[in-house]
JSON list of C-alpha atoms in Angstrom, two decimals:
[
{"chain": "A", "resi": 1, "resn": "MET", "atom": "CA", "xyz": [26.85, -8.81, -0.91]},
{"chain": "A", "resi": 2, "resn": "LYS", "atom": "CA", "xyz": [29.66, -10.75, 0.74]},
{"chain": "A", "resi": 3, "resn": "LYS", "atom": "CA", "xyz": [30.15, -14.37, 1.61]},
{"chain": "A", "resi": 4, "resn": "ASP", "atom": "CA", "xyz": [30.98, -14.90, 5.25]},
{"chain": "A", "resi": 5, "resn": "LYS", "atom": "CA", "xyz": [33.99, -17.21, 5.36]},
{"chain": "A", "resi": 6, "resn": "ARG", "atom": "CA", "xyz": [32.82, -18.88, 8.58]},
{"chain": "A", "resi": 7, "resn": "ASP", "atom": "CA", "xyz": [29.55, -20.32, 7.33]},
{"chain": "A", "resi": 8, "resn": "ASN", "atom": "CA", "xyz": [29.54, -19.35, 3.65]},
{"chain": "A", "resi": 9, "resn": "ALA", "atom": "CA", "xyz": [26.36, -17.29, 4.24]},
{"chain": "A", "resi": 10, "resn": "GLU", "atom": "CA", "xyz": [25.57, -14.19, 2.23]},
{"chain": "A", "resi": 11, "resn": "THR", "atom": "CA", "xyz": [25.74, -10.95, 4.18]},
{"chain": "A", "resi": 12, "resn": "TYR", "atom": "CA", "xyz": [24.83, -7.37, 3.34]},
{"chain": "A", "resi": 13, "resn": "THR", "atom": "CA", "xyz": [25.73, -3.95, 4.61]},
{"chain": "A", "resi": 14, "resn": "ILE", "atom": "CA", "xyz": [23.08, -1.43, 5.51]},
{"chain": "A", "resi": 15, "resn": "SER", "atom": "CA", "xyz": [24.11, 0.63, 2.45]},
{"chain": "A", "resi": 16, "resn": "GLN", "atom": "CA", "xyz": [23.66, -2.32, 0.12]},
{"chain": "A", "resi": 17, "resn": "LEU", "atom": "CA", "xyz": [20.15, -3.00, 1.43]},
{"chain": "A", "resi": 18, "resn": "ALA", "atom": "CA", "xyz": [19.20, 0.67, 1.32]},
{"chain": "A", "resi": 19, "resn": "GLN", "atom": "CA", "xyz": [20.33, 0.91, -2.29]},
{"chain": "A", "resi": 20, "resn": "GLU", "atom": "CA", "xyz": [18.71, -2.37, -3.35]},
{"chain": "A", "resi": 21, "resn": "PHE", "atom": "CA", "xyz": [15.33, -1.50, -1.88]},
{"chain": "A", "resi": 22, "resn": "SER", "atom": "CA", "xyz": [15.48, 2.29, -2.44]},
{"chain": "A", "resi": 23, "resn": "VAL", "atom": "CA", "xyz": [15.03, 3.13, 1.23]},
{"chain": "A", "resi": 24, "resn": "THR", "atom": "CA", "xyz": [17.03, 5.34, 3.55]},
{"chain": "A", "resi": 25, "resn": "LEU", "atom": "CA", "xyz": [19.57, 4.13, 6.06]},
{"chain": "A", "resi": 26, "resn": "ARG", "atom": "CA", "xyz": [17.39, 5.78, 8.67]},
{"chain": "A", "resi": 27, "resn": "SER", "atom": "CA", "xyz": [14.42, 3.60, 7.67]},
{"chain": "A", "resi": 28, "resn": "ILE", "atom": "CA", "xyz": [16.44, 0.43, 8.05]},
{"chain": "A", "resi": 29, "resn": "ARG", "atom": "CA", "xyz": [17.74, 1.58, 11.45]},
{"chain": "A", "resi": 30, "resn": "PHE", "atom": "CA", "xyz": [14.15, 2.35, 12.45]},
{"chain": "A", "resi": 31, "resn": "TYR", "atom": "CA", "xyz": [13.03, -1.18, 11.51]},
{"chain": "A", "resi": 32, "resn": "GLU", "atom": "CA", "xyz": [15.92, -2.50, 13.57]},
{"chain": "A", "resi": 33, "resn": "ASP", "atom": "CA", "xyz": [14.89, -0.32, 16.54]},
{"chain": "A", "resi": 34, "resn": "GLN", "atom": "CA", "xyz": [11.35, -1.73, 16.21]},
{"chain": "A", "resi": 35, "resn": "GLY", "atom": "CA", "xyz": [12.74, -5.27, 16.46]},
{"chain": "A", "resi": 36, "resn": "LEU", "atom": "CA", "xyz": [11.83, -6.20, 12.88]},
{"chain": "A", "resi": 37, "resn": "LEU", "atom": "CA", "xyz": [15.46, -6.65, 11.76]},
{"chain": "A", "resi": 38, "resn": "LYS", "atom": "CA", "xyz": [18.23, -8.14, 13.86]},
{"chain": "A", "resi": 39, "resn": "PRO", "atom": "CA", "xyz": [21.60, -7.68, 12.17]},
{"chain": "A", "resi": 40, "resn": "ASP", "atom": "CA", "xyz": [24.81, -8.96, 13.69]},
{"chain": "A", "resi": 41, "resn": "ARG", "atom": "CA", "xyz": [27.42, -6.39, 14.69]},
{"chain": "A", "resi": 42, "resn": "LYS", "atom": "CA", "xyz": [31.06, -6.16, 13.84]},
{"chain": "A", "resi": 43, "resn": "GLY", "atom": "CA", "xyz": [32.12, -3.23, 15.97]},
{"chain": "A", "resi": 44, "resn": "LYS", "atom": "CA", "xyz": [29.75, -0.46, 14.91]},
{"chain": "A", "resi": 45, "resn": "GLN", "atom": "CA", "xyz": [29.04, -2.01, 11.52]},
{"chain": "A", "resi": 46, "resn": "ARG", "atom": "CA", "xyz": [25.75, -3.82, 10.98]},
{"chain": "A", "resi": 47, "resn": "ILE", "atom": "CA", "xyz": [25.98, -7.15, 9.16]},
{"chain": "A", "resi": 48, "resn": "PHE", "atom": "CA", "xyz": [22.64, -8.19, 7.67]},
{"chain": "A", "resi": 49, "resn": "SER", "atom": "CA", "xyz": [21.88, -11.81, 6.81]},
{"chain": "A", "resi": 50, "resn": "ARG", "atom": "CA", "xyz": [19.78, -13.27, 4.02]},
{"chain": "A", "resi": 51, "resn": "GLN", "atom": "CA", "xyz": [16.96, -13.56, 6.56]},
{"chain": "A", "resi": 52, "resn": "ASP", "atom": "CA", "xyz": [17.24, -9.84, 7.35]},
{"chain": "A", "resi": 53, "resn": "ARG", "atom": "CA", "xyz": [17.13, -9.07, 3.63]},
{"chain": "A", "resi": 54, "resn": "ALA", "atom": "CA", "xyz": [14.02, -11.24, 3.20]},
{"chain": "A", "resi": 55, "resn": "ARG", "atom": "CA", "xyz": [12.39, -9.59, 6.20]},
{"chain": "A", "resi": 56, "resn": "LEU", "atom": "CA", "xyz": [13.12, -6.11, 4.84]},
{"chain": "A", "resi": 57, "resn": "LYS", "atom": "CA", "xyz": [11.50, -7.13, 1.57]},
{"chain": "A", "resi": 58, "resn": "LEU", "atom": "CA", "xyz": [8.43, -8.39, 3.49]},
{"chain": "A", "resi": 59, "resn": "ILE", "atom": "CA", "xyz": [8.29, -5.24, 5.64]},
{"chain": "A", "resi": 60, "resn": "LEU", "atom": "CA", "xyz": [8.27, -3.01, 2.57]},
{"chain": "A", "resi": 61, "resn": "ARG", "atom": "CA", "xyz": [5.71, -5.17, 0.78]},
{"chain": "A", "resi": 62, "resn": "GLY", "atom": "CA", "xyz": [3.53, -5.28, 3.90]},
{"chain": "A", "resi": 63, "resn": "LYS", "atom": "CA", "xyz": [3.67, -1.50, 4.21]},
{"chain": "A", "resi": 64, "resn": "ARG", "atom": "CA", "xyz": [2.70, -1.09, 0.54]},
{"chain": "A", "resi": 65, "resn": "LEU", "atom": "CA", "xyz": [-0.29, -3.35, 1.20]},
{"chain": "A", "resi": 66, "resn": "GLY", "atom": "CA", "xyz": [-1.38, -1.35, 4.22]},
{"chain": "A", "resi": 67, "resn": "PHE", "atom": "CA", "xyz": [-0.06, -3.49, 7.08]},
{"chain": "A", "resi": 68, "resn": "SER", "atom": "CA", "xyz": [1.05, -1.52, 10.10]},
{"chain": "A", "resi": 69, "resn": "LEU", "atom": "CA", "xyz": [4.47, -2.18, 11.58]},
{"chain": "A", "resi": 70, "resn": "THR", "atom": "CA", "xyz": [2.66, -3.65, 14.58]},
{"chain": "A", "resi": 71, "resn": "ASP", "atom": "CA", "xyz": [0.86, -6.11, 12.26]},
{"chain": "A", "resi": 72, "resn": "ILE", "atom": "CA", "xyz": [4.14, -7.00, 10.57]},
{"chain": "A", "resi": 73, "resn": "HIS", "atom": "CA", "xyz": [5.90, -7.46, 13.91]},
{"chain": "A", "resi": 74, "resn": "GLU", "atom": "CA", "xyz": [3.07, -9.70, 15.13]},
{"chain": "A", "resi": 75, "resn": "LEU", "atom": "CA", "xyz": [3.20, -11.82, 11.99]},
{"chain": "A", "resi": 76, "resn": "PHE", "atom": "CA", "xyz": [6.98, -12.18, 12.31]},
{"chain": "A", "resi": 77, "resn": "HIS", "atom": "CA", "xyz": [6.60, -13.14, 15.97]},
{"chain": "A", "resi": 78, "resn": "LEU", "atom": "CA", "xyz": [3.96, -15.74, 15.20]},
{"chain": "A", "resi": 79, "resn": "TYR", "atom": "CA", "xyz": [5.97, -17.11, 12.30]},
{"chain": "A", "resi": 80, "resn": "ASP", "atom": "CA", "xyz": [9.17, -17.31, 14.36]},
{"chain": "A", "resi": 81, "resn": "SER", "atom": "CA", "xyz": [7.53, -18.90, 17.37]},
{"chain": "A", "resi": 82, "resn": "GLU", "atom": "CA", "xyz": [8.92, -22.36, 17.95]},
{"chain": "A", "resi": 83, "resn": "LYS", "atom": "CA", "xyz": [5.86, -23.40, 19.91]},
{"chain": "A", "resi": 84, "resn": "ARG", "atom": "CA", "xyz": [2.89, -22.38, 17.86]},
{"chain": "A", "resi": 85, "resn": "ASN", "atom": "CA", "xyz": [-0.30, -22.99, 19.72]},
{"chain": "A", "resi": 86, "resn": "LYS", "atom": "CA", "xyz": [-3.90, -22.88, 18.64]},
{"chain": "A", "resi": 87, "resn": "LYS", "atom": "CA", "xyz": [-4.45, -19.38, 20.03]},
{"chain": "A", "resi": 88, "resn": "GLN", "atom": "CA", "xyz": [-1.44, -17.99, 18.13]},
{"chain": "A", "resi": 89, "resn": "LEU", "atom": "CA", "xyz": [-2.49, -19.64, 14.89]},
{"chain": "A", "resi": 90, "resn": "HIS", "atom": "CA", "xyz": [-6.03, -18.27, 15.21]},
{"chain": "A", "resi": 91, "resn": "ALA", "atom": "CA", "xyz": [-4.63, -14.80, 15.87]},
{"chain": "A", "resi": 92, "resn": "MET", "atom": "CA", "xyz": [-2.45, -15.07, 12.79]},
{"chain": "A", "resi": 93, "resn": "LEU", "atom": "CA", "xyz": [-5.40, -16.30, 10.70]},
{"chain": "A", "resi": 94, "resn": "ASN", "atom": "CA", "xyz": [-7.56, -13.42, 11.92]},
{"chain": "A", "resi": 95, "resn": "THR", "atom": "CA", "xyz": [-4.89, -10.88, 10.99]},
{"chain": "A", "resi": 96, "resn": "ILE", "atom": "CA", "xyz": [-4.44, -12.43, 7.55]},
{"chain": "A", "resi": 97, "resn": "GLN", "atom": "CA", "xyz": [-8.18, -12.72, 6.86]},
{"chain": "A", "resi": 98, "resn": "HIS", "atom": "CA", "xyz": [-8.81, -9.14, 7.98]},
{"chain": "A", "resi": 99, "resn": "ARG", "atom": "CA", "xyz": [-6.09, -7.88, 5.64]},
{"chain": "A", "resi": 100, "resn": "GLN", "atom": "CA", "xyz": [-7.45, -10.06, 2.80]},
{"chain": "A", "resi": 101, "resn": "LYS", "atom": "CA", "xyz": [-10.89, -8.47, 3.16]},
{"chain": "A", "resi": 102, "resn": "LEU", "atom": "CA", "xyz": [-9.42, -4.98, 3.10]},
{"chain": "A", "resi": 103, "resn": "LEU", "atom": "CA", "xyz": [-7.32, -5.78, 0.03]},
{"chain": "A", "resi": 104, "resn": "GLN", "atom": "CA", "xyz": [-10.31, -7.29, -1.78]},
{"chain": "A", "resi": 105, "resn": "GLN", "atom": "CA", "xyz": [-12.27, -4.09, -1.11]},
{"chain": "A", "resi": 106, "resn": "GLN", "atom": "CA", "xyz": [-9.35, -1.98, -2.33]},
{"chain": "A", "resi": 107, "resn": "GLN", "atom": "CA", "xyz": [-9.12, -4.15, -5.44]},
{"chain": "A", "resi": 108, "resn": "ALA", "atom": "CA", "xyz": [-12.82, -3.62, -6.17]},
{"chain": "A", "resi": 109, "resn": "ASP", "atom": "CA", "xyz": [-12.44, 0.13, -5.58]},
{"chain": "A", "resi": 110, "resn": "ILE", "atom": "CA", "xyz": [-9.43, 0.28, -7.91]},
{"chain": "A", "resi": 111, "resn": "HIS", "atom": "CA", "xyz": [-11.36, -1.61, -10.58]},
{"chain": "A", "resi": 112, "resn": "SER", "atom": "CA", "xyz": [-14.24, 0.88, -10.34]},
{"chain": "A", "resi": 113, "resn": "VAL", "atom": "CA", "xyz": [-11.93, 3.88, -10.49]},
{"chain": "A", "resi": 114, "resn": "MET", "atom": "CA", "xyz": [-10.07, 2.40, -13.48]},
{"chain": "A", "resi": 115, "resn": "MET", "atom": "CA", "xyz": [-13.37, 1.94, -15.33]},
{"chain": "A", "resi": 116, "resn": "GLU", "atom": "CA", "xyz": [-14.31, 5.57, -14.64]},
{"chain": "A", "resi": 117, "resn": "LEU", "atom": "CA", "xyz": [-10.87, 6.78, -15.76]},
{"chain": "A", "resi": 118, "resn": "ASN", "atom": "CA", "xyz": [-11.06, 4.70, -18.94]},
{"chain": "A", "resi": 119, "resn": "SER", "atom": "CA", "xyz": [-14.45, 6.22, -19.70]},
{"chain": "A", "resi": 120, "resn": "ALA", "atom": "CA", "xyz": [-13.16, 9.74, -19.08]},
{"chain": "A", "resi": 121, "resn": "GLU", "atom": "CA", "xyz": [-10.14, 9.03, -21.29]},
{"chain": "A", "resi": 122, "resn": "ARG", "atom": "CA", "xyz": [-12.39, 7.82, -24.15]},
{"chain": "A", "resi": 123, "resn": "ASN", "atom": "CA", "xyz": [-14.52, 10.92, -23.74]},
{"chain": "A", "resi": 124, "resn": "CYS", "atom": "CA", "xyz": [-11.43, 13.15, -23.96]},
{"chain": "A", "resi": 125, "resn": "TYR", "atom": "CA", "xyz": [-10.31, 11.40, -27.18]},
{"chain": "A", "resi": 126, "resn": "GLN", "atom": "CA", "xyz": [-13.80, 11.84, -28.65]},
{"chain": "A", "resi": 127, "resn": "GLN", "atom": "CA", "xyz": [-13.82, 15.53, -27.78]},
{"chain": "A", "resi": 128, "resn": "LEU", "atom": "CA", "xyz": [-10.33, 15.97, -29.26]},
{"chain": "A", "resi": 129, "resn": "GLY", "atom": "CA", "xyz": [-11.48, 14.25, -32.43]},
{"chain": "A", "resi": 130, "resn": "LYS", "atom": "CA", "xyz": [-14.33, 16.72, -32.78]},
{"chain": "A", "resi": 131, "resn": "LEU", "atom": "CA", "xyz": [-11.97, 19.68, -32.37]},
{"chain": "A", "resi": 132, "resn": "GLU", "atom": "CA", "xyz": [-9.54, 18.62, -35.10]}
]
């Protein structure tokens, strides 16, 4: 991380972000190609801002939660829009609510699987106890 002398803002290289978030340079370049990250350029070197770093964190979290890059791009676009209108806000709400429903179902499924695994684990310990 460096401080830019012009505006005292923190900046990052692509290597620093890749290391921090355990992703490849290629992944970060791909997110840039998709319009999700917009680093400044100093010759051929990419200079990432705090906003780019925050966006990368959100991209990776969104992917872990099952959002597509299209969903993430749409959310960024709606969030960045200076002139939010009713239609845009409803679209954003629909996207969020749809993802919430999917996550709630996944959470219920995970809970059920964990209960089954806990039961199987107890059964294994009981069987081991009988064999000793």
